[in-house]
Amino acid sequence: MTTHDKKTAVLLVDDDDDFLLQQRMQLERAGFEVTAAQGQAEARHLLAIRRPDVVVVDVMMENPDSGFVLCHHIRKTYPELPIILVTSVNSETGLDFDLSSQEDREWIRADAMLAKPIRFEQLQREIDRLVSVAR
Amino acid sequence: METLRVLVTDDEIGMRLGVVRTLRDLVVTVEDVNVDVNFVVDQAESGEEALEKIRQQPPDILLLDHKMPGISGLEVLDQLAAMSTEVLTIMITAYASIETAVTATKRGAYDFLAKPFTPDELRSTIRKTAAHLILARQARKLTEEKRQVRFEFIRVLGHELKSPLAAVTGYLDLMQERHLGEDISAYVDMIRRSLLRIDGMRKLIDDLLDLTQIESGRKNRQLGLVNIVAIAKSVIESLHLEAESRSITVRLDASGPILLMADIREIEMIFSNLLSNAIKYNCDGGQVELTITASDTRATIKVADTGIGMSADDISRLFGEFVRIKSPATTNIPGSGLGLSIVKKLVQLYNGDIRVESEPDRGTTFAVCLDAKTTTS
């Protein structure tokens, strides 16, 4: 587990209550400070009040592309804030994209992508990596 | 306007030019699909040349002389069969020999023209062939579109089934690693939430089976004279607990029995989907009013609620499969996203229609008209 001078603040954005609760429990036990939003509007509101160290965003929320839209907003408004995009949309469900091609990197404004169901250790590793780069 | 390519293969130049002249200005209208077709004609003076041309760019229709120097029309047909092209062949025969006709048909010829033929006979045969071709293509396109819709449905279904599984798995993982300690009472909330997600999944599967049954099981319908007011009463009764727990009153406004030639389960499904939506998307202490009226030819079912309502934009997407209107007000309302698709499909079975009026924060009214032999008594 990484030690920090101050707790790393994570904003979780997902429309699935249970996903939020489960990730929050794991992250808090691992020493993160967690806030959660159930959709785009709430996420924007929370971001305006207090800036976290990293944002974890689900792709499909109110609309199938809500996550992408929110990513664009965050990139424009807070260019330095690292974003992790979480998605169950993958080749199996018919839509395929990742951050390995330049073309996809240009329209997906995220620093990392994780496929659902995500393994907690994986999420934690990505958060630590992105936060240490940003600091 | 669609253009079909015709290749006329005959060793007589007069015959080839005659075909070119006749088809040059011909326009065929395929009535059923309302498509106009014209033709461009290419020529070949031997079977060998025809095969060469077909290899380079297969025509849509091949007019093929039977008797030519070099390889015969029947041999061309043989080689065509091996090329897996979709050319429709019209055999031109010099004398009406049944034997040739049978052999040619066996080898895949679509139609025949007996020499000598008039321009009208040619036009008539071409008209028939073109209509066959266009209709077959349209049918194939429709099948392809249907397959695509089916694929999309299954893709979303997969996603909808995986989310609750992921949630339940997540809770089980947390319990397995004793995230909240050894005491089972610490996990009561996780267990409750898991059960809710499993309920949701069960409802989705039930709705899915209903939908599939409606789409495929029309032969199993049991039509009889049923009193839809009585069905409404029993559905209201079954939703009684759900309504009461949120202090919602459900009122039924109908005078006397209304008889309808219908399948009782289908009418139940219509009522239960509309009423449970009206309760789910209501506010605590709200009202649901069910009005049933009938004329000689139609029964009208109106379900009005005083709930959260919808925007015009939401309404436009409402009847799609797996569409759930997502907003802060609806996040905690469970549902499969198939209820209104089911109602819509059922209503179609009764040649009826469904309409919706809604205003955000004021409420929603669904009006279903069923066109069937109704009699009030």
CSV table of C-alpha atoms in Angstrom, one decimal, chain A residues 11 35 37 40-52 55 70 73-74 77-78 81:
chain,number,residue,atom,x,y,z
A,11,LEU,CA,-14.3,11.0,-6.9
A,35,THR,CA,-16.7,11.0,-2.6
A,37,ALA,CA,-21.6,11.0,-7.6
A,40,GLN,CA,-22.8,13.8,-14.6
A,41,ALA,CA,-24.6,16.7,-13.0
A,42,GLU,CA,-23.7,15.6,-9.5
A,43,ALA,CA,-20.1,15.0,-10.5
A,44,ARG,CA,-19.8,18.5,-11.9
A,45,HIS,CA,-21.3,20.0,-8.8
A,46,LEU,CA,-18.9,18.1,-6.5
A,47,LEU,CA,-15.9,19.0,-8.7
A,48,ALA,CA,-16.8,22.7,-8.5
A,49,ILE,CA,-16.9,22.5,-4.7
A,50,ARG,CA,-13.7,20.6,-4.1
A,51,ARG,CA,-11.1,19.2,-6.5
A,52,PRO,CA,-10.2,15.5,-5.9
A,55,VAL,CA,-11.7,10.9,-10.9
A,70,LEU,CA,-18.1,14.1,-18.5
A,73,HIS,CA,-15.9,18.5,-19.5
A,74,ILE,CA,-13.2,17.6,-16.9
A,77,THR,CA,-12.2,22.6,-17.0
A,78,TYR,CA,-9.4,20.9,-15.0
A,81,LEU,CA,-6.9,16.2,-13.1
